[in-house]
PDB file of C-alpha atoms in Angstrom:
ATOM      1  CA  UNK A 284       0.222   0.198  -0.151  1.00  0.00           C
ATOM      2  CA  UNK A 285       1.521   3.356  -0.923  1.00  0.00           C
ATOM      3  CA  UNK A 286       0.859   6.761   0.534  1.00  0.00           C
ATOM      4  CA  UNK A 287       0.965  10.076  -1.547  1.00  0.00           C
ATOM      5  CA  UNK A 288       2.123  13.326  -0.008  1.00  0.00           C
ATOM      6  CA  UNK A 289      -1.116  15.431  -0.064  1.00  0.00           C
ATOM      7  CA  UNK A 290       1.347  18.236  -0.585  1.00  0.00           C
ATOM      8  CA  UNK A 291       2.706  16.458  -3.864  1.00  0.00           C
ATOM      9  CA  UNK A 292      -0.872  15.676  -5.008  1.00  0.00           C
ATOM     10  CA  UNK A 293      -2.360  19.270  -4.229  1.00  0.00           C
ATOM     11  CA  UNK A 294       1.009  21.066  -6.006  1.00  0.00           C
ATOM     12  CA  UNK A 295       0.167  18.807  -9.477  1.00  0.00           C
ATOM     13  CA  UNK A 296      -3.157  19.600  -9.921  1.00  0.00           C
ATOM     14  CA  UNK A 297      -2.080  23.426  -9.355  1.00  0.00           C
ATOM     15  CA  UNK A 298       0.495  22.782 -12.255  1.00  0.00           C
ATOM     16  CA  UNK A 299      -2.020  20.662 -14.808  1.00  0.00           C
ATOM     17  CA  UNK A 300      -4.695  22.004 -17.204  1.00  0.00           C
ATOM     18  CA  UNK A 301      -8.456  20.825 -16.928  1.00  0.00           C
ATOM     19  CA  UNK A 302      -9.805  18.618 -20.140  1.00  0.00           C
ATOM     20  CA  UNK A 303      -9.839  19.346 -22.821  1.00  0.00           C
ATOM     21  CA  UNK A 304      -7.185  22.466 -22.466  1.00  0.00           C
ATOM     22  CA  UNK A 305      -4.556  20.208 -21.381  1.00  0.00           C
ATOM     23  CA  UNK A 306      -4.635  18.697 -24.707  1.00  0.00           C
ATOM     24  CA  UNK A 307      -4.945  21.937 -26.728  1.00  0.00           C
ATOM     25  CA  UNK A 308      -1.670  23.355 -24.827  1.00  0.00           C
ATOM     26  CA  UNK A 309       0.310  20.576 -24.847  1.00  0.00           C
ATOM     27  CA  UNK A 310      -0.095  20.173 -28.726  1.00  0.00           C
ATOM     28  CA  UNK A 311       0.818  24.264 -28.976  1.00  0.00           C
ATOM     29  CA  UNK A 312       3.954  23.715 -26.653  1.00  0.00           C
ATOM     30  CA  UNK A 313       4.956  20.878 -29.089  1.00  0.00           C
ATOM     31  CA  UNK A 314       4.960  23.141 -32.040  1.00  0.00           C
ATOM     32  CA  UNK A 315       7.215  25.917 -30.004  1.00  0.00           C
ATOM     33  CA  UNK A 316       9.554  23.276 -28.827  1.00  0.00           C
ATOM     34  CA  UNK A 317       9.669  21.213 -32.465  1.00  0.00           C
ATOM     35  CA  UNK A 318      10.570  24.396 -34.469  1.00  0.00           C
ATOM     36  CA  UNK A 319      14.015  25.003 -32.664  1.00  0.00           C
ATOM     37  CA  UNK A 320      15.113  22.138 -32.577  1.00  0.00           C
ATOM     38  CA  UNK A 321      14.200  21.460 -36.419  1.00  0.00           C
ATOM     39  CA  UNK A 322      16.030  24.312 -36.793  1.00  0.00           C
ATOM     40  CA  UNK A 323      19.004  22.750 -35.380  1.00  0.00           C
ATOM     41  CA  UNK A 324      18.413  19.356 -36.931  1.00  0.00           C
ATOM     42  CA  UNK A 325      18.242  21.221 -40.438  1.00  0.00           C
ATOM     43  CA  UNK A 326      21.295  23.464 -39.893  1.00  0.00           C
ATOM     44  CA  UNK A 327      24.095  20.652 -38.851  1.00  0.00           C
ATOM     45  CA  UNK A 328      22.442  17.112 -41.098  1.00  0.00           C
ATOM     46  CA  UNK A 329      23.720  16.769 -44.188  1.00  0.00           C
ATOM     47  CA  UNK A 330      20.818  17.925 -47.025  1.00  0.00           C
ATOM     48  CA  UNK A 331      20.342  14.377 -48.768  1.00  0.00           C
ATOM     49  CA  UNK A 332      18.584  16.265 -51.816  1.00  0.00           C
ATOM     50  CA  UNK A 333      15.117  14.344 -51.785  1.00  0.00           C
ATOM     51  CA  UNK A 334      12.522  15.261 -54.307  1.00  0.00           C
ATOM     52  CA  UNK A 335      10.425  18.363 -52.405  1.00  0.00           C
ATOM     53  CA  UNK A 336      12.935  18.207 -49.101  1.00  0.00           C
ATOM     54  CA  UNK A 337      11.182  14.930 -47.958  1.00  0.00           C
ATOM     55  CA  UNK A 338      14.005  14.049 -45.672  1.00  0.00           C
ATOM     56  CA  UNK A 339      13.497  17.349 -43.978  1.00  0.00           C
ATOM     57  CA  UNK A 340       9.610  16.710 -43.626  1.00  0.00           C
ATOM     58  CA  UNK A 341      10.699  13.539 -42.056  1.00  0.00           C
ATOM     59  CA  UNK A 342      12.765  14.522 -39.449  1.00  0.00           C
ATOM     60  CA  UNK A 343       9.911  17.151 -38.119  1.00  0.00           C
ATOM     61  CA  UNK A 344       7.198  14.593 -38.277  1.00  0.00           C
ATOM     62  CA  UNK A 345       9.561  12.450 -36.127  1.00  0.00           C
ATOM     63  CA  UNK A 346      10.323  15.137 -33.601  1.00  0.00           C
ATOM     64  CA  UNK A 347       6.544  16.200 -33.513  1.00  0.00           C
ATOM     65  CA  UNK A 348       5.764  12.825 -32.365  1.00  0.00           C
ATOM     66  CA  UNK A 349       8.474  12.080 -29.869  1.00  0.00           C
ATOM     67  CA  UNK A 350       7.781  15.517 -28.462  1.00  0.00           C
ATOM     68  CA  UNK A 351       4.576  15.049 -28.163  1.00  0.00           C
ATOM     69  CA  UNK A 352       5.019  11.485 -26.456  1.00  0.00           C
ATOM     70  CA  UNK A 353       7.349  13.041 -23.756  1.00  0.00           C
ATOM     71  CA  UNK A 354       4.716  16.188 -23.371  1.00  0.00           C
ATOM     72  CA  UNK A 355       1.752  13.795 -22.123  1.00  0.00           C
ATOM     73  CA  UNK A 356       4.027  12.098 -19.826  1.00  0.00           C
ATOM     74  CA  UNK A 357       4.505  15.111 -18.155  1.00  0.00           C
ATOM     75  CA  UNK A 358       1.132  16.642 -18.571  1.00  0.00           C
ATOM     76  CA  UNK A 359       0.544  16.796 -14.943  1.00  0.00           C
ATOM     77  CA  UNK A 360       3.058  19.383 -14.638  1.00  0.00           C
ATOM     78  CA  UNK A 361       2.644  21.429 -17.939  1.00  0.00           C
ATOM     79  CA  UNK A 362       2.463  24.777 -16.535  1.00  0.00           C
ATOM     80  CA  UNK A 363       5.701  24.474 -15.190  1.00  0.00           C
ATOM     81  CA  UNK A 364       7.342  23.267 -18.616  1.00  0.00           C
ATOM     82  CA  UNK A 365       5.772  26.071 -20.609  1.00  0.00           C
ATOM     83  CA  UNK A 366       6.921  28.449 -17.719  1.00  0.00           C
ATOM     84  CA  UNK A 367      10.594  27.233 -18.049  1.00  0.00           C
ATOM     85  CA  UNK A 368      10.651  27.250 -21.763  1.00  0.00           C
ATOM     86  CA  UNK A 369       9.641  31.181 -21.659  1.00  0.00           C
ATOM     87  CA  UNK A 370      12.199  31.690 -19.503  1.00  0.00           C
ATOM     88  CA  UNK A 371      14.684  30.006 -21.443  1.00  0.00           C
ATOM     89  CA  UNK A 372      13.857  31.724 -24.702  1.00  0.00           C
ATOM     90  CA  UNK A 373      13.534  35.266 -22.671  1.00  0.00           C
ATOM     91  CA  UNK A 374      17.153  34.798 -21.370  1.00  0.00           C
ATOM     92  CA  UNK A 375      18.705  34.144 -24.757  1.00  0.00           C
ATOM     93  CA  UNK A 376      16.749  37.207 -26.106  1.00  0.00           C
ATOM     94  CA  UNK A 377      18.369  39.344 -23.599  1.00  0.00           C
ATOM     95  CA  UNK A 378      21.376  37.552 -23.015  1.00  0.00           C
ATOM     96  CA  UNK A 379      22.265  35.479 -25.532  1.00  0.00           C
ATOM     97  CA  UNK A 380      22.262  34.965 -28.960  1.00  0.00           C
ATOM     98  CA  UNK A 381      19.305  32.421 -29.658  1.00  0.00           C
ATOM     99  CA  UNK A 382      16.176  33.798 -28.448  1.00  0.00           C
ATOM    100  CA  UNK A 383      12.379  34.699 -30.101  1.00  0.00           C
ATOM    101  CA  UNK A 384      13.585  36.340 -32.645  1.00  0.00           C
ATOM    102  CA  UNK A 385      16.734  34.251 -33.874  1.00  0.00           C
ATOM    103  CA  UNK A 386      13.686  31.066 -33.531  1.00  0.00           C
ATOM    104  CA  UNK A 387      11.477  33.363 -36.154  1.00  0.00           C
ATOM    105  CA  UNK A 388      14.240  34.884 -38.311  1.00  0.00           C
ATOM    106  CA  UNK A 389      15.795  31.052 -38.346  1.00  0.00           C
ATOM    107  CA  UNK A 390      12.463  29.579 -39.533  1.00  0.00           C
ATOM    108  CA  UNK A 391      11.797  32.009 -41.975  1.00  0.00           C
ATOM    109  CA  UNK A 392      15.501  31.842 -43.382  1.00  0.00           C
ATOM    110  CA  UNK A 393      15.195  27.858 -43.823  1.00  0.00           C
ATOM    111  CA  UNK A 394      11.622  28.227 -45.476  1.00  0.00           C
ATOM    112  CA  UNK A 395      13.133  30.663 -48.108  1.00  0.00           C
ATOM    113  CA  UNK A 396      16.420  28.733 -48.269  1.00  0.00           C
ATOM    114  CA  UNK A 397      14.371  25.504 -49.539  1.00  0.00           C
ATOM    115  CA  UNK A 398      12.367  27.602 -51.972  1.00  0.00           C
ATOM    116  CA  UNK A 399      15.052  29.933 -53.065  1.00  0.00           C
ATOM    117  CA  UNK A 400      18.472  28.938 -52.261  1.00  0.00           C
ATOM    118  CA  UNK A 401      20.919  26.904 -54.888  1.00  0.00           C
ATOM    119  CA  UNK A 402      23.112  26.180 -52.337  1.00  0.00           C
ATOM    120  CA  UNK A 403      21.296  24.813 -49.480  1.00  0.00           C
ATOM    121  CA  UNK A 404      24.233  23.825 -47.629  1.00  0.00           C
ATOM    122  CA  UNK A 405      25.303  27.520 -47.275  1.00  0.00           C
ATOM    123  CA  UNK A 406      23.189  27.551 -43.863  1.00  0.00           C
ATOM    124  CA  UNK A 407      26.131  25.150 -42.466  1.00  0.00           C
ATOM    125  CA  UNK A 408      28.747  27.750 -43.153  1.00  0.00           C
ATOM    126  CA  UNK A 409      26.263  30.618 -41.799  1.00  0.00           C
ATOM    127  CA  UNK A 410      26.336  29.104 -38.423  1.00  0.00           C
ATOM    128  CA  UNK A 411      29.709  28.893 -37.560  1.00  0.00           C
ATOM    129  CA  UNK A 412      29.171  31.909 -35.959  1.00  0.00           C
ATOM    130  CA  UNK A 413      26.283  34.383 -35.748  1.00  0.00           C
ATOM    131  CA  UNK A 414      25.770  36.488 -38.999  1.00  0.00           C
ATOM    132  CA  UNK A 415      26.112  40.068 -37.743  1.00  0.00           C
ATOM    133  CA  UNK A 416      22.543  41.989 -38.100  1.00  0.00           C
ATOM    134  CA  UNK A 417      21.489  39.009 -40.408  1.00  0.00           C
ATOM    135  CA  UNK A 418      17.524  39.951 -40.663  1.00  0.00           C
ATOM    136  CA  UNK A 419      18.376  43.702 -41.506  1.00  0.00           C
ATOM    137  CA  UNK A 420      20.514  42.436 -44.343  1.00  0.00           C
ATOM    138  CA  UNK A 421      18.116  40.562 -45.949  1.00  0.00           C
ATOM    139  CA  UNK A 422      15.989  42.994 -45.982  1.00  0.00           C
ATOM    140  CA  UNK A 423      17.949  45.301 -46.992  1.00  0.00           C
ATOM    141  CA  UNK A 424      18.852  43.482 -50.320  1.00  0.00           C
ATOM    142  CA  UNK A 425      15.458  44.702 -52.137  1.00  0.00           C
ATOM    143  CA  UNK A 426      16.202  42.905 -55.365  1.00  0.00           C
ATOM    144  CA  UNK A 427      12.467  43.370 -56.137  1.00  0.00           C
ATOM    145  CA  UNK A 428      12.716  46.909 -55.865  1.00  0.00           C
ATOM    146  CA  UNK A 429      11.837  48.534 -58.898  1.00  0.00           C
ATOM    147  CA  UNK A 430      14.558  51.449 -58.825  1.00  0.00           C
ATOM    148  CA  UNK A 431      17.104  48.239 -57.902  1.00  0.00           C
ATOM    149  CA  UNK A 432      15.817  46.462 -60.886  1.00  0.00           C
ATOM    150  CA  UNK A 433      15.907  49.365 -63.260  1.00  0.00           C
ATOM    151  CA  UNK A 434      19.476  50.423 -62.326  1.00  0.00           C
ATOM    152  CA  UNK A 435      20.832  46.667 -62.893  1.00  0.00           C
ATOM    153  CA  UNK A 436      19.016  46.686 -66.580  1.00  0.00           C
ATOM    154  CA  UNK A 437      20.900  50.281 -67.128  1.00  0.00           C
ATOM    155  CA  UNK A 438      24.001  48.558 -66.455  1.00  0.00           C
ATOM    156  CA  UNK A 439      23.009  45.203 -69.116  1.00  0.00           C
ATOM    157  CA  UNK A 440      22.933  47.666 -71.754  1.00  0.00           C
ATOM    158  CA  UNK A 441      25.482  50.037 -70.889  1.00  0.00           C
ATOM    159  CA  UNK A 442      28.277  47.452 -70.650  1.00  0.00           C
ATOM    160  CA  UNK A 443      28.732  44.483 -72.394  1.00  0.00           C
ATOM    161  CA  UNK A 444      25.646  44.629 -74.538  1.00  0.00           C
ATOM    162  CA  UNK A 445      27.677  43.639 -77.967  1.00  0.00           C
ATOM    163  CA  UNK A 446      28.982  40.399 -76.659  1.00  0.00           C
ATOM    164  CA  UNK A 447      27.335  37.601 -78.468  1.00  0.00           C
ATOM    165  CA  UNK A 448      25.788  35.713 -75.429  1.00  0.00           C
ATOM    166  CA  UNK A 449      22.788  33.163 -74.923  1.00  0.00           C
ATOM    167  CA  UNK A 450      21.340  31.222 -71.625  1.00  0.00           C
ATOM    168  CA  UNK A 451      23.083  31.142 -68.520  1.00  0.00           C
ATOM    169  CA  UNK A 452      26.128  32.721 -70.111  1.00  0.00           C
ATOM    170  CA  UNK A 453      24.195  35.768 -70.908  1.00  0.00           C
ATOM    171  CA  UNK A 454      23.345  35.957 -67.065  1.00  0.00           C
ATOM    172  CA  UNK A 455      26.872  35.622 -65.894  1.00  0.00           C
ATOM    173  CA  UNK A 456      28.336  38.773 -68.711  1.00  0.00           C
ATOM    174  CA  UNK A 457      25.197  40.649 -67.293  1.00  0.00           C
ATOM    175  CA  UNK A 458      25.936  40.243 -63.541  1.00  0.00           C
ATOM    176  CA  UNK A 459      29.576  41.226 -64.617  1.00  0.00           C
ATOM    177  CA  UNK A 460      28.307  44.252 -66.600  1.00  0.00           C
ATOM    178  CA  UNK A 461      26.423  45.276 -62.737  1.00  0.00           C
ATOM    179  CA  UNK A 462      29.520  44.556 -61.117  1.00  0.00           C
ATOM    180  CA  UNK A 463      31.198  46.806 -63.450  1.00  0.00           C
ATOM    181  CA  UNK A 464      28.988  49.742 -63.103  1.00  0.00           C
ATOM    182  CA  UNK A 465      29.047  49.407 -59.506  1.00  0.00           C
ATOM    183  CA  UNK A 466      32.818  49.248 -59.410  1.00  0.00           C
ATOM    184  CA  UNK A 467      33.471  52.301 -61.670  1.00  0.00           C
ATOM    185  CA  UNK A 468      30.707  54.544 -59.205  1.00  0.00           C
ATOM    186  CA  UNK A 469      31.491  52.967 -55.575  1.00  0.00           C
ATOM    187  CA  UNK A 470      32.494  55.718 -53.046  1.00  0.00           C
ATOM    188  CA  UNK A 471      33.782  53.923 -50.044  1.00  0.00           C
ATOM    189  CA  UNK A 472      31.985  56.421 -46.921  1.00  0.00           C
ATOM    190  CA  UNK A 473      32.211  54.979 -43.100  1.00  0.00           C
ATOM    191  CA  UNK A 474      29.447  54.899 -40.986  1.00  0.00           C
ATOM    192  CA  UNK A 475      28.539  56.762 -38.343  1.00  0.00           C
ATOM    193  CA  UNK A 476      30.932  56.552 -35.319  1.00  0.00           C
ATOM    194  CA  UNK A 477      30.422  53.931 -32.765  1.00  0.00           C
ATOM    195  CA  UNK A 478      27.124  52.981 -35.060  1.00  0.00           C
ATOM    196  CA  UNK A 479      26.235  50.129 -37.389  1.00  0.00           C
ATOM    197  CA  UNK A 480      24.316  51.415 -39.992  1.00  0.00           C
ATOM    198  CA  UNK A 481      22.892  49.555 -42.711  1.00  0.00           C
ATOM    199  CA  UNK A 482      21.718  50.730 -46.091  1.00  0.00           C
ATOM    200  CA  UNK A 483      19.078  49.549 -48.269  1.00  0.00           C
ATOM    201  CA  UNK A 484      19.985  49.131 -51.937  1.00  0.00           C
ATOM    202  CA  UNK A 485      18.006  51.236 -53.071  1.00  0.00           C
ATOM    203  CA  UNK A 486      19.206  53.740 -50.937  1.00  0.00           C
ATOM    204  CA  UNK A 487      22.589  53.242 -51.903  1.00  0.00           C
ATOM    205  CA  UNK A 488      21.919  54.021 -55.275  1.00  0.00           C
ATOM    206  CA  UNK A 489      21.436  57.331 -54.525  1.00  0.00           C
ATOM    207  CA  UNK A 490      24.844  58.095 -54.112  1.00  0.00           C
ATOM    208  CA  UNK A 491      26.826  55.118 -54.448  1.00  0.00           C
ATOM    209  CA  UNK A 492      28.382  55.654 -51.034  1.00  0.00           C
ATOM    210  CA  UNK A 493      28.656  53.558 -48.152  1.00  0.00           C
ATOM    211  CA  UNK A 494      31.038  50.728 -46.506  1.00  0.00           C
ATOM    212  CA  UNK A 495      31.672  47.467 -47.255  1.00  0.00           C
ATOM    213  CA  UNK A 496      28.150  46.284 -46.049  1.00  0.00           C
ATOM    214  CA  UNK A 497      26.358  48.663 -47.967  1.00  0.00           C
ATOM    215  CA  UNK A 498      28.197  47.749 -51.446  1.00  0.00           C
ATOM    216  CA  UNK A 499      27.804  44.243 -50.339  1.00  0.00           C
ATOM    217  CA  UNK A 500      24.302  44.379 -50.112  1.00  0.00           C
ATOM    218  CA  UNK A 501      23.694  46.084 -53.147  1.00  0.00           C
ATOM    219  CA  UNK A 502      25.761  44.420 -55.208  1.00  0.00           C
ATOM    220  CA  UNK A 503      23.469  41.277 -53.677  1.00  0.00           C
ATOM    221  CA  UNK A 504      20.605  43.159 -54.763  1.00  0.00           C
ATOM    222  CA  UNK A 505      21.152  44.203 -58.405  1.00  0.00           C
ATOM    223  CA  UNK A 506      22.751  40.887 -59.197  1.00  0.00           C
ATOM    224  CA  UNK A 507      19.622  38.330 -58.080  1.00  0.00           C
ATOM    225  CA  UNK A 508      17.261  41.028 -59.571  1.00  0.00           C
ATOM    226  CA  UNK A 509      18.790  40.153 -63.143  1.00  0.00           C
ATOM    227  CA  UNK A 510      18.884  36.224 -62.343  1.00  0.00           C
ATOM    228  CA  UNK A 511      22.031  35.780 -60.933  1.00  0.00           C
ATOM    229  CA  UNK A 512      22.708  33.802 -57.337  1.00  0.00           C
ATOM    230  CA  UNK A 513      24.756  35.989 -54.799  1.00  0.00           C
ATOM    231  CA  UNK A 514      25.887  35.560 -51.501  1.00  0.00           C
ATOM    232  CA  UNK A 515      27.190  37.943 -48.829  1.00  0.00           C
ATOM    233  CA  UNK A 516      30.240  36.770 -47.006  1.00  0.00           C
ATOM    234  CA  UNK A 517      30.792  37.518 -43.175  1.00  0.00           C
ATOM    235  CA  UNK A 518      34.527  37.578 -42.483  1.00  0.00           C
ATOM    236  CA  UNK A 519      34.347  38.737 -38.689  1.00  0.00           C
ATOM    237  CA  UNK A 520      35.208  42.431 -39.648  1.00  0.00           C
ATOM    238  CA  UNK A 521      34.517  42.587 -43.461  1.00  0.00           C
ATOM    239  CA  UNK A 522      31.312  41.785 -45.257  1.00  0.00           C
ATOM    240  CA  UNK A 523      31.810  41.463 -49.156  1.00  0.00           C
ATOM    241  CA  UNK A 524      29.521  39.814 -52.012  1.00  0.00           C
ATOM    242  CA  UNK A 525      29.854  36.571 -53.958  1.00  0.00           C
ATOM    243  CA  UNK A 526      28.131  35.213 -57.072  1.00  0.00           C
ATOM    244  CA  UNK A 527      27.654  31.514 -58.201  1.00  0.00           C
ATOM    245  CA  UNK A 528      29.412  30.565 -61.247  1.00  0.00           C
ATOM    246  CA  UNK A 529      28.667  26.647 -61.218  1.00  0.00           C
ATOM    247  CA  UNK A 530      30.676  24.034 -61.765  1.00  0.00           C
ATOM    248  CA  UNK A 531      34.519  24.040 -62.944  1.00  0.00           C
ATOM    249  CA  UNK A 532      33.315  23.799 -66.222  1.00  0.00           C
ATOM    250  CA  UNK A 533      31.381  27.314 -65.775  1.00  0.00           C
ATOM    251  CA  UNK A 534      34.440  28.290 -63.961  1.00  0.00           C
ATOM    252  CA  UNK A 535      36.557  27.822 -67.082  1.00  0.00           C
ATOM    253  CA  UNK A 536      34.156  29.614 -69.433  1.00  0.00           C
ATOM    254  CA  UNK A 537      33.953  32.829 -67.069  1.00  0.00           C
ATOM    255  CA  UNK A 538      37.949  32.746 -66.923  1.00  0.00           C
ATOM    256  CA  UNK A 539      37.970  33.043 -70.501  1.00  0.00           C
ATOM    257  CA  UNK A 540      35.471  36.157 -71.041  1.00  0.00           C
ATOM    258  CA  UNK A 541      37.067  38.142 -67.545  1.00  0.00           C
ATOM    259  CA  UNK A 542      40.645  37.454 -69.153  1.00  0.00           C
ATOM    260  CA  UNK A 543      40.125  37.622 -72.704  1.00  0.00           C
ATOM    261  CA  UNK A 544      36.969  39.790 -73.468  1.00  0.00           C
ATOM    262  CA  UNK A 545      35.402  41.729 -70.384  1.00  0.00           C
ATOM    263  CA  UNK A 546      37.944  42.437 -68.084  1.00  0.00           C
ATOM    264  CA  UNK A 547      41.418  41.979 -70.229  1.00  0.00           C
ATOM    265  CA  UNK A 548      43.223  44.772 -68.972  1.00  0.00           C
ATOM    266  CA  UNK A 549      41.878  44.470 -65.237  1.00  0.00           C
ATOM    267  CA  UNK A 550      43.083  41.099 -64.954  1.00  0.00           C
ATOM    268  CA  UNK A 551      46.097  41.242 -66.836  1.00  0.00           C
ATOM    269  CA  UNK A 552      48.923  38.721 -65.247  1.00  0.00           C
ATOM    270  CA  UNK A 553      45.936  38.606 -62.278  1.00  0.00           C
ATOM    271  CA  UNK A 554      44.641  35.344 -60.407  1.00  0.00           C
ATOM    272  CA  UNK A 555      41.044  34.633 -60.556  1.00  0.00           C
ATOM    273  CA  UNK A 556      40.063  34.312 -56.639  1.00  0.00           C
ATOM    274  CA  UNK A 557      36.895  32.267 -55.935  1.00  0.00           C
ATOM    275  CA  UNK A 558      35.696  29.943 -52.974  1.00  0.00           C
ATOM    276  CA  UNK A 559      34.679  26.365 -53.570  1.00  0.00           C
ATOM    277  CA  UNK A 560      31.525  25.309 -51.219  1.00  0.00           C
ATOM    278  CA  UNK A 561      30.664  21.928 -49.760  1.00  0.00           C
ATOM    279  CA  UNK A 562      28.540  21.015 -53.111  1.00  0.00           C
ATOM    280  CA  UNK A 563      31.445  21.491 -55.142  1.00  0.00           C
ATOM    281  CA  UNK A 564      30.043  25.210 -56.332  1.00  0.00           C
ATOM    282  CA  UNK A 565      32.133  27.409 -57.693  1.00  0.00           C
ATOM    283  CA  UNK A 566      31.856  31.428 -55.936  1.00  0.00           C
ATOM    284  CA  UNK A 567      33.513  34.425 -57.746  1.00  0.00           C
ATOM    285  CA  UNK A 568      35.204  37.277 -55.523  1.00  0.00           C
ATOM    286  CA  UNK A 569      32.954  40.732 -56.142  1.00  0.00           C
ATOM    287  CA  UNK A 570      34.086  42.339 -53.520  1.00  0.00           C
ATOM    288  CA  UNK A 571      34.508  46.672 -54.049  1.00  0.00           C
ATOM    289  CA  UNK A 572      38.489  46.365 -53.651  1.00  0.00           C
ATOM    290  CA  UNK A 573      38.627  44.013 -57.076  1.00  0.00           C
ATOM    291  CA  UNK A 574      38.833  45.654 -59.684  1.00  0.00           C
ATOM    292  CA  UNK A 575      37.186  42.375 -61.786  1.00  0.00           C
ATOM    293  CA  UNK A 576      34.979  39.526 -60.979  1.00  0.00           C
ATOM    294  CA  UNK A 577      37.206  37.072 -59.131  1.00  0.00           C
ATOM    295  CA  UNK A 578      39.853  39.347 -57.859  1.00  0.00           C
ATOM    296  CA  UNK A 579      42.026  39.081 -54.844  1.00  0.00           C
ATOM    297  CA  UNK A 580      40.212  38.318 -51.555  1.00  0.00           C
ATOM    298  CA  UNK A 581      40.353  41.237 -48.873  1.00  0.00           C
ATOM    299  CA  UNK A 582      40.004  38.213 -46.752  1.00  0.00           C
ATOM    300  CA  UNK A 583      39.451  34.530 -47.369  1.00  0.00           C
ATOM    301  CA  UNK A 584      38.544  33.680 -43.946  1.00  0.00           C
ATOM    302  CA  UNK A 585      34.647  32.456 -44.158  1.00  0.00           C
ATOM    303  CA  UNK A 586      32.341  32.995 -40.814  1.00  0.00           C
ATOM    304  CA  UNK A 587      29.330  32.718 -42.493  1.00  0.00           C
ATOM    305  CA  UNK A 588      27.148  32.919 -45.507  1.00  0.00           C
ATOM    306  CA  UNK A 589      24.207  34.811 -46.797  1.00  0.00           C
ATOM    307  CA  UNK A 590      22.776  33.330 -49.866  1.00  0.00           C
ATOM    308  CA  UNK A 591      19.968  34.974 -51.701  1.00  0.00           C
TER     309      UNK A 591
END
């Protein structure tokens, strides 16, 4: 015969919820717990590249089933669990780097990357260190803004218009035209002292001035606006843009056009600098310090990457 402490029984009653609210609250809490856990799994597990991202769907379903079972086992103290969950995320928001905002940003970026990003493994790179001002930078890359689109289109009619091209080669050469136009007009200007100022792409178009992150944002927005695939690299104290070229074969084509047709003078006796990602995809440096696509890196270190 067992005896239960009346105080413990009373405490459990206070920490439990009446039916059917317990089922509803457990399901909501399950979703709130599953999302950050799924994001961690998504960022650190190899992407099997299944159709419709079915591997990620299976991971999400497995997590939600396991957490649902676990929460049902401890439903008598469900209010305490909710309280602890909120405290953990609140602590992360105020004192750490993973809180309510980070969960929302990571989930939004993951969904965006699954739909748009040809190189989803970049998400693994971007988590080596928190990407500085990530949400502001994503918002500033206004590739759908008519001013940004019109500027990029105008650059393609100003430079290399008579070079014969079609398909992916045409996109690449037009992106090089955008690089040339921005590079020819860019004026480096520091941020206000003691403050990080993030200029939107449309804002930078007014005077073609700003620091490295403003240049990277404008370049990425313009390249994306005309069908290219850019990414912004974080090196610690510097941000710069890169452009997806593709395979080794596409790199050979790009090298020929850069050195023999489009930037022969600027690239004479110079090397083409690029990064190879986890999928073997090649990205050319488009930093403001480079006088031609694939110019020398200001810093080769990669601490984070945002692909658009």
